[in-house]
Coordinates of C-alpha atoms in Angstrom, one line a residue:
Chain A
M175 CA -20.8 31.5 0.5
T176 CA -22.2 28.4 0.8
A177 CA -22.5 26.9 4.4
E178 CA -20.8 23.6 3.6
R179 CA -17.0 23.1 4.0
H180 CA -14.6 22.1 1.0
V181 CA -11.4 21.3 0.8
V182 CA -9.3 21.8 -2.6
A183 CA -7.1 18.7 -3.9
V184 CA -4.6 19.6 -6.4
D185 CA -2.7 17.4 -8.5
V186 CA 0.4 18.6 -10.2
G187 CA 1.9 16.8 -13.4
G188 CA 4.4 17.8 -16.0
T189 CA 1.5 17.8 -18.6
S190 CA -1.6 19.0 -17.1
I191 CA -2.6 20.1 -13.5
K192 CA -5.8 18.9 -12.0
A193 CA -7.7 20.5 -9.6
A194 CA -11.0 19.6 -7.7
L195 CA -13.4 21.4 -5.1
V196 CA -14.0 18.1 -2.6
D197 CA -16.6 17.8 0.0
R198 CA -16.5 16.2 3.5
D199 CA -17.2 12.6 1.4
L200 CA -14.5 12.9 -0.8
R201 CA -16.8 13.8 -3.3
A202 CA -15.5 16.2 -6.5
V203 CA -18.3 19.2 -6.9
E204 CA -16.2 20.8 -9.1
V205 CA -13.0 19.6 -11.4
L206 CA -10.4 22.1 -13.5
R207 CA -7.9 20.8 -15.6
E208 CA -5.2 22.8 -17.2
P209 CA -2.1 22.2 -19.1
T210 CA 1.2 22.6 -17.0
R211 CA 2.4 26.2 -17.8
R212 CA 6.2 27.0 -17.4
T213 CA 8.4 29.8 -18.0
G214 CA 11.4 28.5 -19.7
E215 CA 11.6 25.2 -18.2
T216 CA 10.1 25.7 -14.9
V217 CA 6.6 25.4 -13.7
D218 CA 4.9 28.1 -12.1
V219 CA 3.8 27.6 -8.7
A220 CA 1.3 30.8 -9.4
Q221 CA -0.8 28.5 -11.5
I222 CA -1.2 26.3 -8.8
A223 CA -2.3 29.3 -6.4
E224 CA -4.4 30.5 -9.2
L225 CA -6.3 26.9 -9.1
V226 CA -6.8 26.8 -5.4
N227 CA -8.0 30.5 -5.4
R228 CA -10.3 29.9 -8.6
L229 CA -12.0 26.7 -7.0
G230 CA -12.8 28.4 -3.4
E231 CA -14.3 31.3 -4.9
G232 CA -17.7 31.6 -3.0
H233 CA -16.7 28.6 -1.2
D234 CA -15.6 28.1 2.3
V235 CA -12.5 26.4 1.8
V236 CA -11.1 25.3 4.7
G237 CA -7.9 23.4 3.7
A238 CA -6.2 22.4 0.8
G239 CA -3.9 19.4 -0.7
I240 CA -1.1 19.2 -3.4
A241 CA 0.3 16.0 -4.7
V242 CA 3.6 16.6 -6.8
P243 CA 6.3 14.1 -8.4
G244 CA 9.9 14.2 -7.8
I245 CA 12.1 13.9 -4.5
V246 CA 9.3 15.7 -1.8
D247 CA 10.1 16.5 1.8
D248 CA 6.1 16.0 2.9
D249 CA 6.7 17.3 6.5
L250 CA 8.7 20.4 5.3
G251 CA 6.4 20.9 2.0
L252 CA 9.4 21.2 0.1
V253 CA 9.9 19.6 -3.3
R254 CA 14.1 19.0 -3.4
A255 CA 14.1 17.9 -7.0
A256 CA 10.9 17.1 -9.6
V257 CA 13.2 17.1 -12.9
N258 CA 9.3 16.9 -15.0
L259 CA 8.8 20.4 -13.3
G260 CA 11.9 22.1 -13.6
W261 CA 12.0 22.3 -10.0
V262 CA 14.9 22.2 -7.0
D263 CA 14.4 23.0 -3.5
V264 CA 11.3 24.9 -4.1
P265 CA 9.4 25.3 -0.7
L266 CA 6.1 24.8 -2.3
R267 CA 3.8 24.8 1.1
D268 CA 5.2 28.0 2.4
R269 CA 4.7 29.8 -1.6
L270 CA 1.3 28.6 -1.8
V271 CA -0.2 29.0 1.8
E272 CA 1.2 32.7 1.3
A273 CA -0.7 33.2 -2.2
T274 CA -3.9 31.4 -0.8
G275 CA -4.2 31.9 2.8
V276 CA -5.0 28.2 2.7
P277 CA -4.0 25.9 5.1
L278 CA -2.2 23.3 2.9
L279 CA 0.0 20.4 2.6
V280 CA 1.7 19.3 -0.2
R281 CA 3.1 15.4 -0.4
H282 CA 4.9 13.4 -2.6
D283 CA 2.0 11.9 -5.6
V284 CA 2.7 8.1 -4.9
R285 CA 2.4 8.9 -1.2
T286 CA -0.9 10.7 -1.8
G287 CA -2.1 7.8 -3.8
G288 CA -0.8 5.5 -1.5
L289 CA -2.9 7.5 1.5
A290 CA -5.9 7.4 -0.8
E291 CA -5.6 3.4 -1.0
F292 CA -4.6 2.7 2.6
T293 CA -7.3 5.1 3.7
V294 CA -10.6 4.3 1.5
G295 CA -9.4 2.1 -1.5
A296 CA -7.8 -1.3 -1.5
G297 CA -5.5 -1.4 1.6
K298 CA -8.1 0.4 4.1
G299 CA -6.9 -0.8 7.5
A300 CA -3.9 -2.0 6.8
A301 CA -1.2 -0.8 9.1
D302 CA 1.7 -2.1 7.2
A303 CA 0.8 -1.9 3.2
L304 CA 2.7 -0.9 -0.1
F305 CA 1.6 1.3 -3.0
L306 CA 2.8 0.5 -6.3
P307 CA 1.5 2.3 -9.2
L308 CA 3.3 1.7 -12.3
G309 CA 3.1 4.5 -14.7
T310 CA 6.0 6.5 -16.5
G311 CA 8.0 6.2 -13.7
I312 CA 8.1 3.5 -10.2
A313 CA 8.0 4.2 -6.9
A314 CA 6.1 2.9 -3.8
A315 CA 4.2 4.5 -1.0
V316 CA 4.9 2.4 1.8
Q317 CA 3.3 2.3 5.3
V318 CA 4.7 0.7 8.1
D319 CA 3.2 0.2 11.6
G320 CA 0.5 2.7 10.4
R321 CA 2.7 5.3 9.1
M322 CA 3.6 6.3 5.9
L323 CA 7.2 6.4 5.7
G324 CA 8.9 9.6 4.2
A325 CA 12.9 9.5 5.3
S326 CA 12.7 13.4 4.0
G327 CA 11.6 12.4 0.6
Y328 CA 13.9 9.5 0.1
A329 CA 12.0 6.4 0.7
G330 CA 10.3 4.0 -1.4
E331 CA 12.4 4.5 -4.6
I332 CA 11.8 1.0 -5.7
G333 CA 11.6 1.9 -9.5
H334 CA 15.5 1.7 -9.0
V335 CA 16.1 -1.2 -7.1
V336 CA 18.4 -3.4 -9.6
V337 CA 16.1 -6.4 -10.4
D338 CA 18.5 -7.3 -13.5
P339 CA 21.9 -6.6 -13.2
G340 CA 23.9 -5.6 -16.7
G341 CA 20.6 -4.8 -17.9
A342 CA 19.6 -1.7 -19.8
V343 CA 20.7 1.7 -18.6
C344 CA 18.1 3.2 -16.7
G345 CA 17.4 7.1 -16.4
C346 CA 19.2 7.1 -13.5
G347 CA 22.3 5.9 -14.9
T348 CA 21.9 2.6 -12.9
R349 CA 22.0 -0.7 -14.8
G350 CA 18.9 -3.0 -14.5
C351 CA 16.7 -0.9 -12.5
L352 CA 13.0 -1.9 -12.1
E353 CA 11.8 1.0 -14.4
T354 CA 13.7 -0.5 -17.4
L355 CA 11.5 -3.5 -17.3
A356 CA 8.1 -2.7 -16.0
A357 CA 7.4 1.0 -16.1
A358 CA 4.9 1.7 -18.9
P359 CA 7.2 3.1 -21.4
A360 CA 9.1 -0.3 -21.3
F361 CA 6.7 -2.2 -22.4
A362 CA 6.1 -0.9 -26.1
R363 CA 10.0 -0.3 -26.1
R364 CA 11.0 -3.7 -25.5
Y365 CA 8.4 -5.0 -28.2
A366 CA 9.8 -2.9 -30.3
E367 CA 13.2 -3.8 -29.7
R368 CA 12.5 -7.5 -30.3
T369 CA 10.2 -7.3 -33.1
G370 CA 11.1 -3.7 -35.1
R371 CA 7.3 -3.2 -35.1
T372 CA 6.1 -0.1 -33.3
I373 CA 3.2 -0.5 -30.8
A374 CA 1.7 2.4 -28.6
D375 CA 1.9 1.1 -24.9
A376 CA 1.4 -1.7 -22.2
A377 CA -2.3 -2.1 -23.1
E378 CA -1.2 -2.8 -26.5
V379 CA 1.3 -5.5 -25.4
A380 CA -1.5 -6.7 -22.9
A381 CA -3.8 -7.4 -26.0
L382 CA -0.9 -9.3 -28.0
L383 CA -0.8 -11.7 -25.2
A384 CA -2.6 -14.9 -26.5
T385 CA -1.6 -14.9 -30.0
D386 CA 2.0 -13.3 -30.1
P387 CA 5.1 -14.8 -28.0
D388 CA 7.3 -11.8 -28.2
A389 CA 4.4 -10.0 -26.0
R390 CA 4.5 -12.8 -23.8
A391 CA 8.2 -12.5 -23.3
V392 CA 7.9 -8.9 -22.6
W393 CA 5.2 -9.3 -20.2
R394 CA 7.0 -12.1 -18.4
D395 CA 10.1 -10.1 -18.3
A396 CA 7.9 -7.4 -16.5
V397 CA 6.2 -9.7 -13.9
D398 CA 9.7 -11.5 -13.0
A399 CA 11.1 -8.2 -12.6
L400 CA 8.1 -7.0 -10.5
A401 CA 8.1 -10.2 -8.5
T402 CA 11.8 -9.6 -7.7
A403 CA 11.6 -6.2 -6.2
L404 CA 8.7 -7.0 -4.3
L405 CA 10.3 -9.8 -3.0
M406 CA 12.9 -7.3 -1.6
A407 CA 10.2 -5.1 -0.6
V408 CA 8.6 -8.0 1.5
T409 CA 11.7 -9.1 3.2
L410 CA 12.7 -5.2 4.5
F411 CA 9.1 -3.8 4.9
G412 CA 7.0 -6.6 6.1
P413 CA 3.7 -5.5 4.2
A414 CA 0.5 -7.1 4.7
V415 CA -1.1 -5.9 1.9
I416 CA 0.3 -4.6 -1.4
V417 CA -1.6 -2.6 -4.0
I418 CA -0.7 -2.4 -7.5
G419 CA -2.0 0.5 -9.3
G420 CA -1.0 2.7 -12.2
G421 CA -1.5 2.8 -16.0
V422 CA -0.1 -0.7 -16.7
A423 CA -2.1 -2.4 -13.7
E424 CA -5.3 -1.5 -15.7
A425 CA -4.7 -4.4 -17.4
G426 CA -5.9 -6.1 -14.6
E427 CA -5.5 -9.7 -13.5
A428 CA -3.2 -10.2 -16.7
L429 CA -0.2 -8.4 -14.6
V430 CA -1.6 -8.7 -10.9
G431 CA -2.2 -12.2 -11.3
P432 CA 1.4 -13.3 -12.4
V433 CA 3.0 -11.0 -10.1
R434 CA 1.1 -12.2 -7.1
D435 CA 1.8 -16.1 -8.2
E436 CA 5.4 -15.6 -9.0
L437 CA 5.9 -13.5 -5.6
L438 CA 4.5 -15.8 -3.2
S439 CA 6.3 -18.7 -4.9
R440 CA 9.4 -16.9 -3.7
L441 CA 8.5 -16.4 -0.1
K442 CA 9.9 -18.6 2.9
F443 CA 9.6 -16.9 6.2
Q444 CA 8.7 -13.7 5.3
R445 CA 5.2 -12.4 5.3
R446 CA 2.9 -13.6 2.8
P447 CA 1.1 -10.4 2.2
E448 CA -2.3 -9.9 0.1
V449 CA -1.7 -8.6 -3.7
V450 CA -4.5 -7.1 -5.2
R451 CA -5.1 -4.3 -7.6
A452 CA -5.8 -0.4 -6.8
A453 CA -9.5 0.3 -6.3
L454 CA -9.4 4.2 -7.0
G455 CA -7.9 4.3 -10.6
Q456 CA -7.1 7.5 -11.8
D457 CA -8.4 9.0 -8.8
A458 CA -5.9 8.0 -6.1
G459 CA -4.4 11.4 -6.6
R460 CA -7.3 13.6 -6.1
V461 CA -8.7 11.3 -3.3
G462 CA -5.3 11.5 -1.4
A463 CA -4.8 15.4 -2.4
A464 CA -8.5 15.8 -0.5
L465 CA -7.5 13.8 2.5
L466 CA -4.7 16.0 3.0
G467 CA -6.9 19.2 2.4
W468 CA -9.0 17.9 5.2
Q469 CA -5.8 16.9 7.5
A470 CA -4.4 20.6 7.0
A471 CA -7.9 22.1 8.0
G472 CA -7.4 20.2 11.5
E473 CA -9.9 17.4 10.5
Chain B
M220 CA 16.1 -1.7 49.4
T221 CA 18.3 1.2 48.3
A222 CA 16.5 4.3 47.3
E223 CA 18.0 4.4 44.1
R224 CA 15.6 3.0 41.0
H225 CA 17.0 0.8 38.4
V226 CA 16.3 -1.6 36.0
V227 CA 16.9 -5.0 34.7
A228 CA 18.4 -5.5 31.1
V229 CA 18.2 -9.4 29.4
D230 CA 19.9 -10.4 26.1
V231 CA 18.4 -13.9 25.3
G232 CA 20.3 -16.2 22.8
G233 CA 20.6 -19.7 22.4
T234 CA 23.7 -20.3 24.1
S235 CA 23.8 -17.7 27.1
I236 CA 21.4 -15.7 28.8
K237 CA 23.1 -12.2 29.7
A238 CA 21.2 -10.1 32.5
A239 CA 22.3 -6.7 34.2
L240 CA 21.2 -4.3 36.8
V241 CA 21.3 -0.8 35.2
D242 CA 21.2 2.7 36.6
R243 CA 19.5 5.8 35.3
D244 CA 22.7 6.6 33.5
L245 CA 22.8 2.8 31.9
R246 CA 25.9 1.7 33.6
A247 CA 25.7 -2.0 34.4
V248 CA 25.7 -2.1 38.5
E249 CA 25.7 -6.2 38.4
V250 CA 25.8 -8.5 35.6
L251 CA 24.7 -12.4 35.4
R252 CA 25.4 -14.7 32.5
E253 CA 23.7 -18.1 32.2
P254 CA 23.7 -21.0 29.7
T255 CA 20.5 -21.1 28.2
R256 CA 18.5 -23.8 30.0
R257 CA 16.1 -25.9 27.7
T258 CA 13.7 -28.7 28.4
G259 CA 13.8 -30.7 25.2
E260 CA 14.2 -28.3 22.5
T261 CA 12.5 -25.3 24.4
V262 CA 14.1 -22.4 26.4
D263 CA 12.4 -22.1 29.8
V264 CA 10.5 -18.7 30.3
A265 CA 11.2 -19.2 33.8
Q266 CA 14.8 -18.9 33.6
I267 CA 14.5 -15.2 32.5
A268 CA 12.0 -14.7 35.1
E269 CA 14.6 -16.0 37.6
L270 CA 17.2 -13.8 36.3
V271 CA 14.7 -10.6 36.7
N272 CA 13.8 -12.0 39.8
R273 CA 17.4 -12.4 41.1
L274 CA 19.0 -9.1 40.0
G275 CA 16.0 -7.0 41.9
E276 CA 16.6 -8.3 45.3
G277 CA 17.7 -5.6 47.6
H278 CA 16.9 -3.2 45.0
D279 CA 14.0 -0.9 43.4
V280 CA 13.5 -2.2 40.2
V281 CA 11.2 -0.4 38.2
G282 CA 11.2 -1.8 35.0
A283 CA 13.0 -4.5 32.2
G284 CA 13.6 -4.7 28.8
I285 CA 14.2 -8.2 27.2
A286 CA 15.5 -8.7 23.9
V287 CA 15.0 -11.8 21.9
P288 CA 15.7 -13.1 18.4
G289 CA 13.7 -14.6 16.1
I290 CA 10.4 -13.0 14.3
V291 CA 9.3 -10.9 17.1
D292 CA 6.2 -8.4 17.6
D293 CA 7.6 -5.5 19.6
D294 CA 4.2 -4.0 20.6
L295 CA 2.6 -7.3 21.5
G296 CA 5.9 -8.4 23.4
L297 CA 5.0 -11.7 21.2
V298 CA 7.8 -14.1 19.6
R299 CA 6.1 -15.4 16.7
A300 CA 9.2 -17.5 15.7
A301 CA 12.6 -18.1 17.5
V302 CA 14.2 -21.4 15.7
N303 CA 17.4 -20.8 18.3
L304 CA 15.0 -21.0 21.5
G305 CA 12.4 -23.3 20.2
W306 CA 9.6 -20.8 20.5
V307 CA 6.7 -20.3 18.4
D308 CA 4.3 -18.1 19.2
V309 CA 5.2 -17.5 23.2
P310 CA 3.4 -14.3 24.7
L311 CA 6.7 -13.2 26.3
R312 CA 6.0 -10.3 28.0
D313 CA 2.7 -11.3 29.5
R314 CA 4.7 -14.4 31.1
L315 CA 7.1 -12.4 31.9
V316 CA 5.1 -9.7 33.8
E317 CA 3.0 -12.2 35.4
A318 CA 5.8 -14.2 37.1
T319 CA 7.8 -10.6 37.9
G320 CA 5.3 -8.1 38.4
V321 CA 7.7 -5.8 36.9
P322 CA 6.8 -3.7 34.1
L323 CA 8.6 -4.8 30.9
L324 CA 9.1 -4.3 27.4
V325 CA 10.2 -7.1 24.6
R326 CA 11.5 -6.7 21.3
H327 CA 13.9 -7.9 19.0
D328 CA 17.4 -8.3 19.8
V329 CA 18.6 -6.2 16.5
R330 CA 16.0 -3.5 16.8
T331 CA 16.9 -3.7 20.6
G332 CA 20.9 -2.9 19.6
G333 CA 19.4 -0.8 16.8
L334 CA 17.3 1.3 20.0
A335 CA 20.6 1.8 21.8
E336 CA 23.0 2.5 18.6
F337 CA 20.6 5.3 17.7
T338 CA 19.8 6.6 21.1
V339 CA 23.3 6.7 22.5
G340 CA 25.4 5.1 20.1
A341 CA 26.9 5.8 16.4
G342 CA 23.5 6.7 14.7
K343 CA 22.4 8.8 17.8
G344 CA 20.0 11.9 16.5
A345 CA 19.6 10.4 13.4
A346 CA 15.8 10.6 12.4
D347 CA 16.7 7.8 9.2
A348 CA 18.9 5.4 10.4
L349 CA 19.9 1.7 9.9
F350 CA 21.4 -1.1 12.2
L351 CA 23.4 -3.8 10.5
P352 CA 24.6 -5.9 12.8
L353 CA 26.6 -8.8 10.9
G354 CA 26.7 -12.1 13.0
T355 CA 25.8 -15.6 13.1
G356 CA 22.6 -14.4 11.0
I357 CA 22.2 -10.8 9.8
A358 CA 18.9 -8.6 10.0
A359 CA 18.7 -4.6 10.3
A360 CA 17.0 -2.5 12.7
V361 CA 15.8 0.4 10.9
Q362 CA 14.6 3.8 11.9
V363 CA 12.4 5.9 9.3
D364 CA 11.0 9.5 10.5
G365 CA 12.2 8.5 13.8
R366 CA 10.5 5.5 14.4
M367 CA 11.9 2.0 14.8
L368 CA 9.7 0.2 11.9
G369 CA 8.3 -3.3 13.4
A370 CA 5.5 -4.8 11.0
S371 CA 4.4 -7.1 13.3
G372 CA 7.9 -8.4 13.7
Y373 CA 8.5 -8.8 9.6
A374 CA 10.4 -5.7 9.2
G375 CA 14.5 -5.5 8.5
E376 CA 15.1 -9.0 7.2
I377 CA 18.0 -7.8 4.8
G378 CA 20.2 -11.5 5.4
H379 CA 17.5 -12.6 3.1
V380 CA 17.5 -9.9 0.6
V381 CA 18.8 -11.7 -2.9
V382 CA 22.6 -10.3 -3.5
D383 CA 23.9 -13.5 -5.5
P384 CA 21.0 -15.0 -8.0
G385 CA 21.5 -18.8 -8.2
G386 CA 24.1 -18.7 -5.7
A387 CA 24.4 -20.8 -2.7
V388 CA 21.5 -21.9 -0.9
C389 CA 20.4 -20.4 2.5
G390 CA 19.2 -21.6 5.6
C391 CA 15.9 -20.0 4.6
G392 CA 15.9 -22.1 1.4
T393 CA 16.0 -19.3 -1.0
R394 CA 19.7 -19.3 -2.9
G395 CA 22.4 -16.3 -2.9
C396 CA 21.0 -14.4 0.2
L397 CA 22.9 -12.0 1.7
E398 CA 23.7 -14.1 4.7
T399 CA 25.2 -16.8 2.2
L400 CA 28.4 -14.7 1.7
A401 CA 28.1 -11.7 4.8
A402 CA 27.5 -13.7 7.8
A403 CA 30.2 -14.7 10.0
P404 CA 29.8 -18.4 9.2
A405 CA 29.9 -17.6 5.5
F406 CA 33.7 -16.3 5.9
A407 CA 35.4 -19.3 7.1
R408 CA 32.9 -21.6 4.7
R409 CA 33.5 -20.1 1.4
Y410 CA 37.6 -19.9 2.6
A411 CA 37.7 -23.8 3.0
E412 CA 35.5 -24.3 -0.2
R413 CA 38.2 -22.4 -1.9
T414 CA 41.4 -23.5 -0.4
G415 CA 40.3 -27.3 1.5
R416 CA 42.0 -25.1 4.7
T417 CA 39.8 -25.1 7.4
I418 CA 40.0 -21.8 9.7
A419 CA 38.2 -20.4 12.5
D420 CA 36.4 -17.2 11.5
A421 CA 36.0 -14.0 9.9
A422 CA 38.9 -12.5 12.1
E423 CA 40.9 -14.9 10.9
V424 CA 40.3 -14.3 7.5
A425 CA 40.8 -10.6 7.8
A426 CA 44.4 -11.6 9.0
L427 CA 45.5 -13.0 6.1
L428 CA 44.1 -10.1 3.7
A429 CA 47.4 -8.8 3.1
T430 CA 49.0 -12.1 2.0
D431 CA 46.1 -14.5 0.7
P432 CA 44.4 -13.9 -2.7
D433 CA 41.9 -16.4 -1.4
A434 CA 41.4 -14.5 1.9
R435 CA 40.9 -11.5 -0.3
A436 CA 38.2 -13.0 -2.4
V437 CA 36.4 -14.1 0.3
W438 CA 36.3 -10.7 1.9
R439 CA 35.6 -8.9 -1.8
D440 CA 32.7 -11.1 -2.2
A441 CA 31.5 -10.4 1.3
V442 CA 31.7 -6.4 0.9
D443 CA 30.4 -6.6 -2.4
A444 CA 27.2 -8.3 -1.0
L445 CA 27.2 -6.1 1.2
A446 CA 27.1 -3.2 -0.8
T447 CA 24.5 -4.5 -3.2
A448 CA 21.9 -5.4 0.0
L449 CA 22.7 -1.9 1.1
L450 CA 22.0 -0.6 -2.2
M451 CA 18.3 -1.9 -1.9
A452 CA 18.2 -0.5 1.6
V453 CA 19.0 2.6 0.7
T454 CA 17.0 3.3 -2.4
L455 CA 13.9 1.8 -0.4
F456 CA 14.4 3.2 3.2
G457 CA 16.6 6.4 2.6
P458 CA 18.7 6.5 5.6
A459 CA 20.9 9.1 6.8
V460 CA 23.2 6.9 8.4
I461 CA 24.1 3.2 8.6
V462 CA 25.7 1.8 11.3
I463 CA 27.6 -1.6 10.8
G464 CA 28.2 -3.7 13.9
G465 CA 28.5 -7.0 15.0
G466 CA 31.8 -9.5 15.6
V467 CA 32.4 -9.3 11.7
A468 CA 32.6 -5.3 11.9
E469 CA 35.1 -5.8 14.4
A470 CA 37.6 -6.2 11.8
G471 CA 37.0 -2.5 11.4
E472 CA 38.1 -0.2 8.6
A473 CA 38.8 -3.6 6.5
L474 CA 35.3 -4.3 6.2
V475 CA 33.0 -1.0 7.0
G476 CA 35.6 1.5 4.8
P477 CA 35.5 -1.1 1.8
V478 CA 31.5 -1.2 2.0
R479 CA 31.4 2.6 2.1
D480 CA 33.3 2.9 -1.0
E481 CA 31.5 0.6 -2.8
L482 CA 28.2 1.5 -1.8
L483 CA 28.8 5.1 -2.4
S484 CA 30.1 4.6 -5.9
R485 CA 27.1 3.0 -6.7
L486 CA 24.4 5.8 -5.5
K487 CA 23.1 8.1 -8.3
F488 CA 19.8 10.2 -7.0
Q489 CA 19.4 8.3 -3.5
R490 CA 20.3 9.7 -0.5
R491 CA 24.0 9.6 0.3
P492 CA 24.3 8.1 3.9
E493 CA 27.2 8.0 6.0
V494 CA 28.3 4.7 6.7
V495 CA 30.3 4.2 10.0
R496 CA 31.2 1.2 12.4
A497 CA 28.9 0.6 15.6
A498 CA 29.9 2.6 18.7
L499 CA 28.6 0.1 21.5
G500 CA 30.1 -3.1 20.2
Q501 CA 28.6 -6.2 22.5
D502 CA 27.2 -3.3 24.9
A503 CA 24.3 -2.5 22.2
G504 CA 22.0 -5.5 23.3
R505 CA 22.5 -4.8 27.1
V506 CA 22.0 -0.6 26.4
G507 CA 19.2 -1.1 24.3
A508 CA 17.2 -3.9 26.7
A509 CA 17.9 -1.1 29.4
L510 CA 16.6 1.9 27.4
L511 CA 13.3 -0.1 27.0
G512 CA 13.5 -0.9 30.8
W513 CA 13.1 2.9 31.3
Q514 CA 10.6 3.0 28.8
A515 CA 8.4 0.4 30.7
A516 CA 8.8 2.3 33.5
G517 CA 7.2 5.2 32.0
E518 CA 10.7 7.5 31.7

């Protein structure tokens, strides 16, 4: 056993589980990635425990942080519902503590990424900040007065505010949610609906912006939808910084710049937030989970 | 000087200032009410100090709480902007502490009312709760994870979320804000626009509901606007209890019942909150300010 202390950071997804052994400087010393294992529809909690235990062999692991999607009660470490994992009311923290013996915190994946961006990333030092990763789905991590909002797992579901009344039906059953226009799959789907041509993803739509009016229309609708949703969020939460991340934002200023301009043009008396790209990219989940691990260790 | 300790609770409004001497059981022992005094456009801070000092004569006053409208930084006790009072960047707490020598907290009037409703009123015991008083303007006090959101004074401006894109121009300059349909003055104004007949207020519209289709249309639009705004708020804040108060809600279940039904019918995966009438009515500001006073006294 080495003298140096480490934590394990785990990012649980429907397709793969990423786990890393992380040092006090938040550097990943060792990384494991496995396809997510299921029994029937249900992801095996045991796989997560095995990854924590395997990474810990020969190391002094003092804590672990686990990021999971769904409706997650961070305080209880309880996953109320995670459709992609087939979980309902899974007391994940208690089960993992039992199976690993490691002090451990569980948190919603977006709030975990937000913790990273607000602690060492693009929102560093802001007491009032909002992290908006645009992926397969959309949710926000919201910090107000220096504290991340949980509300037993119900806070921050900005992907399901209505920005287009009477628009397309969302997976949640409501018409015109933000996700129908600005989640990653919406870009290719909406481009195909307009043109009959199939493309892969938002990055391909972005690549066509200079030459293709249909791509521009799809992009403009997404920008407008994001500005509408963020206007609600600014009016209700009052963030000083908005950090936009996730796969779609990797298109860079093509998205963040227009969203910033459109949002700021609509503000009246509200706080005028900075609108910036995420700093940590795909690492936000791991860094946030590592920060949780150090919290669990009491540091 | 009596042995019993008291606090002073002050509710500052554009028309009048209400102040009360309040005991440990939150009972008002003595109440003063004065027209709000101005020098030019600007309300005199000295009037508030005088009321605190006058109520304190012959009593052991150990703290005071001051509720004020506008954009208020509760932590700093700083009024950033209060149009009705003619104030910009007034360090109210510091000035009043200097003029009275009493430990003192300043808070936004709606958050003060929310503190009362969440502590001893209709939202008692709820960690995640939203207080929505419908008055001349509309703002919300929002508590998440047991803590009232401040965001340097910018949180909770639900009166200015857009519920009717392209609708009437709000005082803030945006079209279709919640206030244009559901603040107290909107009821009489909208009824007059439809019918050419002048009526006094929302209570008169409520009294016509059984017999007048125009009154019903105005009411229905307000209910729909409130449900739309509360759907956003539930999706973003995740409250377990929504407390509706203010003058308009005094119409009772004619408003709260339909808003509850409409909101609950629109929810999908979101938390399903209780939707209830405020318990403290016009006393919420005084009770909240008294609670602040006891906080200021260190109790």
